PDB file of C-alpha atoms in Angstrom:
ATOM      1  CA  MET A   4      53.124  34.277  59.862  1.00 52.00           C
ATOM      2  CA  SER A   5      49.395  34.340  60.432  1.00 53.00           C
ATOM      3  CA  PRO A   6      46.941  34.169  57.509  1.00 50.00           C
ATOM      4  CA  THR A   7      46.027  37.810  58.055  1.00 52.00           C
ATOM      5  CA  GLN A   8      49.693  38.850  57.843  1.00 52.00           C
ATOM      6  CA  GLU A   9      50.141  36.805  54.671  1.00 52.00           C
ATOM      7  CA  LYS A  10      47.193  38.589  53.041  1.00 49.00           C
ATOM      8  CA  ASN A  11      48.555  41.984  53.999  1.00 52.00           C
ATOM      9  CA  ALA A  12      52.007  41.091  52.661  1.00 51.00           C
ATOM     10  CA  ALA A  13      50.518  39.885  49.401  1.00 49.00           C
ATOM     11  CA  ARG A  14      48.503  43.099  49.125  1.00 53.00           C
ATOM     12  CA  ARG A  15      51.659  45.210  49.638  1.00 54.00           C
ATOM     13  CA  ALA A  16      53.767  43.146  47.229  1.00 50.00           C
ATOM     14  CA  PRO A  17      54.299  44.719  43.768  1.00 49.00           C
ATOM     15  CA  SER A  18      52.012  43.178  41.202  1.00 47.00           C
ATOM     16  CA  ALA A  19      53.355  41.809  37.927  1.00 46.00           C
ATOM     17  CA  HIS A  20      50.690  43.898  36.206  1.00 48.00           C
ATOM     18  CA  GLY A  21      51.662  47.128  37.926  1.00 46.00           C
ATOM     19  CA  SER A  22      52.847  50.300  36.317  1.00 48.00           C
ATOM     20  CA  GLY A  23      56.415  49.044  36.162  1.00 49.00           C
ATOM     21  CA  GLY A  24      55.537  45.746  34.488  1.00 49.00           C
ATOM     22  CA  ALA A  25      55.475  44.872  30.792  1.00 50.00           C
ATOM     23  CA  PRO A  26      51.752  43.939  30.610  1.00 53.00           C
ATOM     24  CA  ALA A  27      50.814  47.643  30.475  1.00 53.00           C
ATOM     25  CA  ALA A  28      51.417  47.538  26.716  1.00 54.00           C
ATOM     26  CA  PRO A  29      48.907  44.702  26.127  1.00 58.00           C
ATOM     27  CA  ARG A  30      46.327  46.663  28.125  1.00 62.00           C
ATOM     28  CA  ARG A  31      46.862  49.703  25.926  1.00 61.00           C
ATOM     29  CA  ARG A  32      46.644  47.496  22.859  1.00 59.00           C
ATOM     30  CA  GLY A  33      43.393  46.009  24.138  1.00 62.00           C
ATOM     31  CA  ARG A  34      41.912  49.459  24.668  1.00 65.00           C
ATOM     32  CA  PHE A  35      42.927  50.450  21.148  1.00 56.00           C
ATOM     33  CA  LEU A  36      41.340  47.364  19.601  1.00 59.00           C
ATOM     34  CA  GLU A  37      38.097  48.094  21.460  1.00 62.00           C
ATOM     35  CA  SER A  38      37.996  51.723  20.273  1.00 64.00           C
ATOM     36  CA  LYS A  39      36.230  52.994  17.175  1.00 63.00           C
ATOM     37  CA  VAL A  40      39.514  54.373  15.860  1.00 65.00           C
ATOM     38  CA  ALA A  41      40.703  50.812  15.253  1.00 66.00           C
ATOM     39  CA  ASP A  42      37.805  50.286  12.848  1.00 68.00           C
ATOM     40  CA  TRP A  43      39.423  52.844  10.542  1.00 71.00           C
ATOM     41  CA  VAL A  44      43.124  52.531  11.324  1.00 75.00           C
ATOM     42  CA  LEU A  45      43.449  48.759  10.864  1.00 77.00           C
ATOM     43  CA  PRO A  46      41.732  48.588   7.437  1.00 77.00           C
ATOM     44  CA  GLY A  47      43.642  51.715   6.385  1.00 79.00           C
ATOM     45  CA  VAL A  48      46.968  50.140   7.298  1.00 83.00           C
ATOM     46  CA  LEU A  49      46.048  46.952   5.432  1.00 86.00           C
ATOM     47  CA  VAL A  50      44.988  48.893   2.323  1.00 82.00           C
ATOM     48  CA  VAL A  51      48.196  50.929   2.347  1.00 85.00           C
ATOM     49  CA  ALA A  52      50.244  47.743   2.695  1.00 88.00           C
ATOM     50  CA  LEU A  53      48.439  46.065  -0.217  1.00 86.00           C
ATOM     51  CA  VAL A  54      48.799  49.139  -2.426  1.00 83.00           C
ATOM     52  CA  ALA A  55      52.500  49.356  -1.562  1.00 86.00           C
ATOM     53  CA  LEU A  56      52.896  45.674  -2.463  1.00 86.00           C
ATOM     54  CA  TRP A  57      51.030  46.282  -5.728  1.00 81.00           C
ATOM     55  CA  GLN A  58      53.273  49.243  -6.540  1.00 81.00           C
ATOM     56  CA  ALA A  59      56.393  47.213  -5.760  1.00 84.00           C
ATOM     57  CA  ILE A  60      55.303  44.322  -7.974  1.00 82.00           C
ATOM     58  CA  VAL A  61      54.675  46.667 -10.911  1.00 80.00           C
ATOM     59  CA  SER A  62      57.807  48.755 -10.384  1.00 78.00           C
ATOM     60  CA  PHE A  63      60.316  45.971  -9.753  1.00 80.00           C
ATOM     61  CA  GLY A  64      58.618  43.065 -11.488  1.00 73.00           C
ATOM     62  CA  GLY A  65      58.661  44.545 -14.954  1.00 72.00           C
ATOM     63  CA  VAL A  66      54.895  44.174 -15.396  1.00 73.00           C
ATOM     64  CA  GLU A  67      53.519  45.903 -18.471  1.00 74.00           C
ATOM     65  CA  GLU A  68      50.884  48.605 -17.973  1.00 70.00           C
ATOM     66  CA  TYR A  69      48.310  46.852 -20.156  1.00 72.00           C
ATOM     67  CA  VAL A  70      48.548  43.827 -17.837  1.00 76.00           C
ATOM     68  CA  LEU A  71      48.597  45.590 -14.468  1.00 80.00           C
ATOM     69  CA  PRO A  72      48.944  49.375 -14.195  1.00 84.00           C
ATOM     70  CA  ALA A  73      50.609  50.875 -11.144  1.00 84.00           C
ATOM     71  CA  PRO A  74      48.263  52.174  -8.415  1.00 84.00           C
ATOM     72  CA  LEU A  75      49.791  55.657  -8.628  1.00 85.00           C
ATOM     73  CA  ASP A  76      49.006  55.708 -12.350  1.00 84.00           C
ATOM     74  CA  VAL A  77      45.446  54.599 -11.591  1.00 85.00           C
ATOM     75  CA  LEU A  78      45.040  57.454  -9.102  1.00 87.00           C
ATOM     76  CA  ASP A  79      46.460  59.886 -11.621  1.00 87.00           C
ATOM     77  CA  LYS A  80      43.975  58.624 -14.212  1.00 87.00           C
ATOM     78  CA  MET A  81      41.046  58.865 -11.771  1.00 85.00           C
ATOM     79  CA  PHE A  82      41.663  62.509 -10.934  1.00 86.00           C
ATOM     80  CA  GLY A  83      43.340  63.507 -14.184  1.00 85.00           C
ATOM     81  CA  ASP A  84      40.171  62.607 -16.128  1.00 85.00           C
ATOM     82  CA  PHE A  85      37.886  63.632 -13.276  1.00 86.00           C
ATOM     83  CA  GLY A  86      35.397  65.344 -15.589  1.00 86.00           C
ATOM     84  CA  THR A  87      34.894  62.235 -17.706  1.00 86.00           C
ATOM     85  CA  PHE A  88      34.479  59.897 -14.747  1.00 87.00           C
ATOM     86  CA  ALA A  89      32.175  62.335 -12.941  1.00 89.00           C
ATOM     87  CA  GLU A  90      29.978  62.690 -16.020  1.00 89.00           C
ATOM     88  CA  GLN A  91      29.747  58.933 -16.508  1.00 88.00           C
ATOM     89  CA  SER A  92      29.091  58.407 -12.798  1.00 89.00           C
ATOM     90  CA  VAL A  93      25.868  60.433 -12.803  1.00 91.00           C
ATOM     91  CA  PRO A  94      23.650  57.973 -14.736  1.00 90.00           C
ATOM     92  CA  THR A  95      25.089  55.058 -12.772  1.00 91.00           C
ATOM     93  CA  ILE A  96      24.412  56.727  -9.412  1.00 92.00           C
ATOM     94  CA  VAL A  97      20.897  57.742 -10.475  1.00 92.00           C
ATOM     95  CA  ALA A  98      20.102  54.159 -11.476  1.00 91.00           C
ATOM     96  CA  ILE A  99      21.489  52.918  -8.141  1.00 93.00           C
ATOM     97  CA  PHE A 100      19.434  55.354  -6.062  1.00 93.00           C
ATOM     98  CA  VAL A 101      16.147  54.911  -7.946  1.00 94.00           C
ATOM     99  CA  GLY A 102      16.431  51.128  -8.243  1.00 93.00           C
ATOM    100  CA  PHE A 103      17.420  50.754  -4.604  1.00 94.00           C
ATOM    101  CA  ALA A 104      14.551  52.980  -3.429  1.00 94.00           C
ATOM    102  CA  LEU A 105      12.146  50.937  -5.564  1.00 94.00           C
ATOM    103  CA  ALA A 106      13.427  47.696  -4.032  1.00 94.00           C
ATOM    104  CA  VAL A 107      12.967  49.023  -0.481  1.00 94.00           C
ATOM    105  CA  ALA A 108       9.506  50.400  -1.286  1.00 94.00           C
ATOM    106  CA  VAL A 109       8.376  47.003  -2.603  1.00 93.00           C
ATOM    107  CA  ALA A 110      10.271  44.722  -0.190  1.00 93.00           C
ATOM    108  CA  LEU A 111       9.030  46.199   3.096  1.00 93.00           C
ATOM    109  CA  PRO A 112       5.268  45.923   2.351  1.00 93.00           C
ATOM    110  CA  ILE A 113       5.753  42.393   1.053  1.00 93.00           C
ATOM    111  CA  ALA A 114       7.622  41.427   4.221  1.00 91.00           C
ATOM    112  CA  VAL A 115       4.846  42.916   6.368  1.00 90.00           C
ATOM    113  CA  ALA A 116       2.190  41.068   4.381  1.00 91.00           C
ATOM    114  CA  MET A 117       4.096  37.804   4.790  1.00 90.00           C
ATOM    115  CA  VAL A 118       4.236  38.336   8.567  1.00 87.00           C
ATOM    116  CA  TYR A 119       0.521  38.951   8.985  1.00 85.00           C
ATOM    117  CA  SER A 120      -0.797  36.495   6.395  1.00 86.00           C
ATOM    118  CA  GLU A 121       0.193  32.848   6.267  1.00 86.00           C
ATOM    119  CA  ILE A 122      -1.460  32.539   2.849  1.00 90.00           C
ATOM    120  CA  VAL A 123       0.656  35.366   1.441  1.00 87.00           C
ATOM    121  CA  ARG A 124       3.820  33.909   2.953  1.00 87.00           C
ATOM    122  CA  ARG A 125       3.229  30.461   1.482  1.00 89.00           C
ATOM    123  CA  ALA A 126       2.305  31.880  -1.905  1.00 89.00           C
ATOM    124  CA  VAL A 127       5.065  34.483  -2.212  1.00 87.00           C
ATOM    125  CA  TYR A 128       8.065  32.877  -0.514  1.00 88.00           C
ATOM    126  CA  PRO A 129       8.700  30.208  -3.201  1.00 88.00           C
ATOM    127  CA  LEU A 130       8.437  32.892  -5.879  1.00 88.00           C
ATOM    128  CA  LEU A 131      11.067  34.938  -4.063  1.00 86.00           C
ATOM    129  CA  ILE A 132      13.417  31.955  -4.082  1.00 87.00           C
ATOM    130  CA  ILE A 133      12.810  31.366  -7.787  1.00 86.00           C
ATOM    131  CA  ALA A 134      13.423  35.037  -8.586  1.00 81.00           C
ATOM    132  CA  GLN A 135      16.676  34.925  -6.636  1.00 83.00           C
ATOM    133  CA  VAL A 136      18.110  31.803  -8.267  1.00 85.00           C
ATOM    134  CA  VAL A 137      17.426  33.074 -11.796  1.00 82.00           C
ATOM    135  CA  PRO A 138      20.738  34.540 -13.103  1.00 82.00           C
ATOM    136  CA  LYS A 139      20.346  38.297 -13.317  1.00 79.00           C
ATOM    137  CA  VAL A 140      22.710  38.481 -16.285  1.00 80.00           C
ATOM    138  CA  ALA A 141      20.250  36.282 -18.197  1.00 80.00           C
ATOM    139  CA  VAL A 142      17.358  38.622 -17.377  1.00 82.00           C
ATOM    140  CA  ALA A 143      19.187  41.833 -18.324  1.00 80.00           C
ATOM    141  CA  PRO A 144      18.886  41.290 -22.127  1.00 81.00           C
ATOM    142  CA  LEU A 145      15.127  40.853 -21.725  1.00 84.00           C
ATOM    143  CA  PHE A 146      14.903  44.240 -20.009  1.00 82.00           C
ATOM    144  CA  ILE A 147      16.738  45.777 -22.965  1.00 81.00           C
ATOM    145  CA  ILE A 148      14.293  44.135 -25.406  1.00 82.00           C
ATOM    146  CA  TRP A 149      11.235  45.195 -23.418  1.00 84.00           C
ATOM    147  CA  PHE A 150      12.252  48.683 -22.331  1.00 81.00           C
ATOM    148  CA  GLY A 151      15.035  49.665 -24.740  1.00 77.00           C
ATOM    149  CA  PHE A 152      18.225  51.489 -23.863  1.00 77.00           C
ATOM    150  CA  GLY A 153      18.289  54.089 -21.142  1.00 78.00           C
ATOM    151  CA  GLN A 154      17.745  54.336 -17.413  1.00 83.00           C
ATOM    152  CA  LEU A 155      14.650  52.151 -16.988  1.00 87.00           C
ATOM    153  CA  PRO A 156      16.361  48.771 -17.623  1.00 86.00           C
ATOM    154  CA  LYS A 157      19.157  49.745 -15.227  1.00 88.00           C
ATOM    155  CA  VAL A 158      16.689  50.801 -12.543  1.00 90.00           C
ATOM    156  CA  LEU A 159      14.786  47.532 -12.853  1.00 90.00           C
ATOM    157  CA  MET A 160      17.994  45.480 -12.750  1.00 90.00           C
ATOM    158  CA  VAL A 161      19.159  47.295  -9.613  1.00 91.00           C
ATOM    159  CA  ALA A 162      15.768  46.766  -7.956  1.00 92.00           C
ATOM    160  CA  LEU A 163      15.742  43.090  -8.879  1.00 90.00           C
ATOM    161  CA  ILE A 164      19.248  42.321  -7.685  1.00 91.00           C
ATOM    162  CA  CYS A 165      18.981  44.020  -4.277  1.00 90.00           C
ATOM    163  CA  PHE A 166      15.334  43.135  -3.556  1.00 91.00           C
ATOM    164  CA  PHE A 167      15.883  39.637  -2.122  1.00 90.00           C
ATOM    165  CA  PRO A 168      18.210  40.400   0.828  1.00 91.00           C
ATOM    166  CA  ILE A 169      16.044  43.335   1.871  1.00 93.00           C
ATOM    167  CA  VAL A 170      12.779  41.407   1.912  1.00 93.00           C
ATOM    168  CA  ILE A 171      14.263  38.321   3.597  1.00 91.00           C
ATOM    169  CA  ASP A 172      16.069  40.240   6.346  1.00 92.00           C
ATOM    170  CA  SER A 173      12.995  42.402   6.905  1.00 92.00           C
ATOM    171  CA  LEU A 174      10.839  39.297   7.234  1.00 91.00           C
ATOM    172  CA  VAL A 175      13.264  37.815   9.767  1.00 89.00           C
ATOM    173  CA  GLY A 176      13.268  41.048  11.742  1.00 89.00           C
ATOM    174  CA  PHE A 177       9.475  41.412  11.822  1.00 88.00           C
ATOM    175  CA  ARG A 178       9.043  37.819  12.966  1.00 85.00           C
ATOM    176  CA  ALA A 179      11.709  38.176  15.674  1.00 81.00           C
ATOM    177  CA  ALA A 180       9.534  40.356  17.915  1.00 74.00           C
ATOM    178  CA  ARG A 181       8.843  38.720  21.274  1.00 73.00           C
ATOM    179  CA  PRO A 182       5.304  37.329  21.509  1.00 71.00           C
ATOM    180  CA  GLU A 183       5.010  38.420  25.149  1.00 69.00           C
ATOM    181  CA  SER A 184       5.755  42.029  24.143  1.00 69.00           C
ATOM    182  CA  LEU A 185       3.072  41.885  21.452  1.00 66.00           C
ATOM    183  CA  MET A 186       0.538  40.374  23.874  1.00 69.00           C
ATOM    184  CA  LEU A 187       1.373  43.034  26.437  1.00 69.00           C
ATOM    185  CA  VAL A 188       0.606  45.984  24.167  1.00 70.00           C
ATOM    186  CA  ARG A 189      -2.483  44.230  22.786  1.00 69.00           C
ATOM    187  CA  SER A 190      -3.726  43.649  26.345  1.00 70.00           C
ATOM    188  CA  MET A 191      -3.318  47.387  26.957  1.00 72.00           C
ATOM    189  CA  GLY A 192      -5.756  48.116  24.141  1.00 65.00           C
ATOM    190  CA  ALA A 193      -3.339  48.681  21.252  1.00 66.00           C
ATOM    191  CA  GLY A 194      -4.518  47.670  17.809  1.00 66.00           C
ATOM    192  CA  ARG A 195      -2.623  45.500  15.351  1.00 70.00           C
ATOM    193  CA  TRP A 196      -0.913  48.436  13.626  1.00 74.00           C
ATOM    194  CA  GLN A 197      -0.117  50.135  16.917  1.00 75.00           C
ATOM    195  CA  ALA A 198       1.575  46.926  18.023  1.00 74.00           C
ATOM    196  CA  PHE A 199       3.411  46.875  14.720  1.00 76.00           C
ATOM    197  CA  TRP A 200       4.819  50.397  15.090  1.00 77.00           C
ATOM    198  CA  LYS A 201       5.568  50.033  18.789  1.00 77.00           C
ATOM    199  CA  ILE A 202       6.987  46.496  18.798  1.00 78.00           C
ATOM    200  CA  ARG A 203       7.612  44.873  15.432  1.00 80.00           C
ATOM    201  CA  TRP A 204       9.041  47.898  13.623  1.00 85.00           C
ATOM    202  CA  PRO A 205      11.703  48.942  16.180  1.00 84.00           C
ATOM    203  CA  TRP A 206      12.552  45.301  16.832  1.00 85.00           C
ATOM    204  CA  ALA A 207      13.044  44.668  13.096  1.00 87.00           C
ATOM    205  CA  LEU A 208      15.161  47.754  12.337  1.00 89.00           C
ATOM    206  CA  PRO A 209      18.558  46.057  12.885  1.00 90.00           C
ATOM    207  CA  SER A 210      17.595  43.217  10.539  1.00 90.00           C
ATOM    208  CA  ILE A 211      16.144  45.651   8.013  1.00 92.00           C
ATOM    209  CA  PHE A 212      19.366  47.645   7.974  1.00 93.00           C
ATOM    210  CA  ALA A 213      21.363  44.429   7.607  1.00 92.00           C
ATOM    211  CA  GLY A 214      19.437  43.686   4.425  1.00 92.00           C
ATOM    212  CA  VAL A 215      19.673  47.302   3.278  1.00 94.00           C
ATOM    213  CA  LYS A 216      23.465  47.296   3.670  1.00 93.00           C
ATOM    214  CA  VAL A 217      23.737  44.139   1.587  1.00 92.00           C
ATOM    215  CA  GLY A 218      21.285  45.576  -0.933  1.00 92.00           C
ATOM    216  CA  ILE A 219      23.097  48.894  -1.410  1.00 93.00           C
ATOM    217  CA  THR A 220      26.324  47.097  -2.295  1.00 91.00           C
ATOM    218  CA  LEU A 221      24.499  44.780  -4.696  1.00 91.00           C
ATOM    219  CA  ALA A 222      22.825  47.822  -6.255  1.00 92.00           C
ATOM    220  CA  VAL A 223      26.185  48.906  -7.649  1.00 91.00           C
ATOM    221  CA  VAL A 224      26.629  45.453  -9.154  1.00 89.00           C
ATOM    222  CA  GLY A 225      23.146  45.576 -10.685  1.00 88.00           C
ATOM    223  CA  ALA A 226      23.762  48.946 -12.326  1.00 89.00           C
ATOM    224  CA  VAL A 227      27.057  47.812 -13.839  1.00 89.00           C
ATOM    225  CA  VAL A 228      25.559  44.529 -15.089  1.00 86.00           C
ATOM    226  CA  ALA A 229      22.776  46.430 -16.827  1.00 86.00           C
ATOM    227  CA  GLU A 230      25.281  48.838 -18.381  1.00 86.00           C
ATOM    228  CA  PHE A 231      27.374  45.904 -19.589  1.00 84.00           C
ATOM    229  CA  VAL A 232      24.408  44.393 -21.399  1.00 81.00           C
ATOM    230  CA  GLY A 233      23.093  47.549 -22.988  1.00 75.00           C
ATOM    231  CA  ALA A 234      23.373  51.231 -22.178  1.00 76.00           C
ATOM    232  CA  ASP A 235      24.586  54.371 -23.846  1.00 78.00           C
ATOM    233  CA  LYS A 236      26.307  55.974 -20.857  1.00 84.00           C
ATOM    234  CA  GLY A 237      27.553  55.154 -17.384  1.00 85.00           C
ATOM    235  CA  LEU A 238      30.673  53.825 -15.691  1.00 87.00           C
ATOM    236  CA  GLY A 239      29.867  50.311 -16.893  1.00 86.00           C
ATOM    237  CA  VAL A 240      29.803  51.540 -20.492  1.00 86.00           C
ATOM    238  CA  LEU A 241      33.096  53.366 -19.975  1.00 88.00           C
ATOM    239  CA  LEU A 242      34.612  50.233 -18.447  1.00 87.00           C
ATOM    240  CA  ILE A 243      33.527  47.869 -21.196  1.00 86.00           C
ATOM    241  CA  THR A 244      34.645  50.324 -23.904  1.00 87.00           C
ATOM    242  CA  ALA A 245      38.077  50.600 -22.282  1.00 85.00           C
ATOM    243  CA  ARG A 246      38.273  46.821 -22.067  1.00 83.00           C
ATOM    244  CA  GLY A 247      37.631  46.572 -25.790  1.00 80.00           C
ATOM    245  CA  ASP A 248      40.435  49.080 -26.417  1.00 79.00           C
ATOM    246  CA  MET A 249      42.808  47.145 -24.106  1.00 82.00           C
ATOM    247  CA  ASP A 250      43.023  50.300 -21.969  1.00 82.00           C
ATOM    248  CA  SER A 251      43.725  48.662 -18.626  1.00 85.00           C
ATOM    249  CA  LEU A 252      44.407  51.986 -16.954  1.00 87.00           C
ATOM    250  CA  THR A 253      40.866  53.229 -17.636  1.00 88.00           C
ATOM    251  CA  VAL A 254      39.460  49.837 -16.641  1.00 89.00           C
ATOM    252  CA  PHE A 255      41.166  49.979 -13.255  1.00 89.00           C
ATOM    253  CA  ALA A 256      40.215  53.636 -12.787  1.00 90.00           C
ATOM    254  CA  SER A 257      36.554  52.821 -13.533  1.00 90.00           C
ATOM    255  CA  ILE A 258      36.630  49.929 -11.075  1.00 90.00           C
ATOM    256  CA  ALA A 259      38.145  52.244  -8.473  1.00 90.00           C
ATOM    257  CA  TRP A 260      35.389  54.810  -9.027  1.00 92.00           C
ATOM    258  CA  LEU A 261      32.719  52.123  -8.660  1.00 91.00           C
ATOM    259  CA  THR A 262      34.399  50.927  -5.465  1.00 90.00           C
ATOM    260  CA  VAL A 263      34.404  54.437  -4.029  1.00 91.00           C
ATOM    261  CA  ILE A 264      30.727  54.921  -4.919  1.00 92.00           C
ATOM    262  CA  GLY A 265      29.739  51.628  -3.292  1.00 91.00           C
ATOM    263  CA  PHE A 266      31.795  52.347  -0.185  1.00 92.00           C
ATOM    264  CA  VAL A 267      30.323  55.829   0.242  1.00 93.00           C
ATOM    265  CA  LEU A 268      26.781  54.520  -0.160  1.00 93.00           C
ATOM    266  CA  PHE A 269      27.473  51.820   2.417  1.00 93.00           C
ATOM    267  CA  LEU A 270      28.767  54.469   4.841  1.00 92.00           C
ATOM    268  CA  VAL A 271      25.603  56.530   4.314  1.00 92.00           C
ATOM    269  CA  VAL A 272      23.458  53.521   5.269  1.00 92.00           C
ATOM    270  CA  GLU A 273      25.741  52.856   8.244  1.00 90.00           C
ATOM    271  CA  VAL A 274      25.288  56.425   9.498  1.00 89.00           C
ATOM    272  CA  LEU A 275      21.508  56.185   9.058  1.00 90.00           C
ATOM    273  CA  GLU A 276      21.518  52.969  11.071  1.00 89.00           C
ATOM    274  CA  ARG A 277      23.428  54.608  13.913  1.00 87.00           C
ATOM    275  CA  VAL A 278      20.925  57.477  13.934  1.00 86.00           C
ATOM    276  CA  LEU A 279      17.699  55.496  13.570  1.00 85.00           C
ATOM    277  CA  VAL A 280      18.440  52.348  15.578  1.00 82.00           C
ATOM    278  CA  PRO A 281      18.449  53.212  19.296  1.00 66.00           C
ATOM    279  CA  GLY A 282      20.900  51.408  21.507  1.00 63.00           C
ATOM    280  CA  ARG A 283      23.021  50.176  18.598  1.00 54.00           C
ATOM    281  CA  LYS A 284      26.258  51.700  19.887  1.00 45.00           C
ATOM    282  CA  SER A 285      25.954  50.321  23.373  1.00 38.00           C
ATOM    283  CA  GLY A 286      24.649  46.971  22.198  1.00 38.00           C
ATOM    284  CA  ARG A 287      21.470  47.309  24.294  1.00 40.00           C
ATOM    285  CA  THR A 288      18.263  45.684  23.205  1.00 40.00           C
ATOM    286  CA  PHE A 289      15.229  47.767  22.410  1.00 39.00           C
ATOM    287  CA  GLU A 290      13.569  46.813  25.655  1.00 39.00           C
ATOM    288  CA  ALA A 291      16.667  47.744  27.665  1.00 36.00           C
ATOM    289  CA  SER A 292      16.869  51.120  25.958  1.00 36.00           C
ATOM    290  CA  GLY A 293      13.222  51.878  26.682  1.00 36.00           C
ATOM    291  CA  SER A 294      12.066  51.718  23.065  1.00 38.00           C
ATOM    292  CA  LEU A 295       9.240  49.327  23.898  1.00 36.00           C
TER     293      LEU A 295
END
């Protein structure tokens, strides 16, 4: 058989990956794993499995409710006392929003100043490290002494705890702009701030949102820490009161509410990132998507 005939025979031969072969299932599985649906289905399946395991341990292990309440009882508590949890959630959410907005409003200008001024960067960067390594729980009582009980100490604690990742990631993003892109727009007559808005800002957005996503989750932690130390209302107050009463069901329900709040806030930031960062879905760079 000539080489040409061998090629034709091989072309006509049924492939092991054809429609009648078993590898069709792995291809479908690969397509599923690459789809956006998998981002929701796989975590959902894992959560359901863990909750089912939790329920089985409580139901068949003879665990007392004050030690570990059943997840179905926690859900019943969450929605059975919806009014109480909703009322206590309001001051916590307000502190999260205001403190987080304050952190962003302060972090971005500081990051910009550190990019454009070497003196500012050398003077401020060590102070940022020192502020980060100081335990926030140790600072919270000072806020109570200085500002009393109420929303202000919680707002300041939230701003302090989520400030560092935002400013550091923003600084990394602003400094990641390509020097040749900056020189190009400057050679075309653009000023420093025009170059900033055309090059540095869009280039830094992914890094900024990375810091913002870390910050929004830490904001929930900051609000609860402040409410633990001293507050008259909020989910943290409800949680610590229930802990003192050995009411594990309310403790778990409060933790679940805080988890839901943090998850929803993270999703909001994720949606904003998808809207404001061009080319994020397709993985294109800003230059490839025409943003420069």
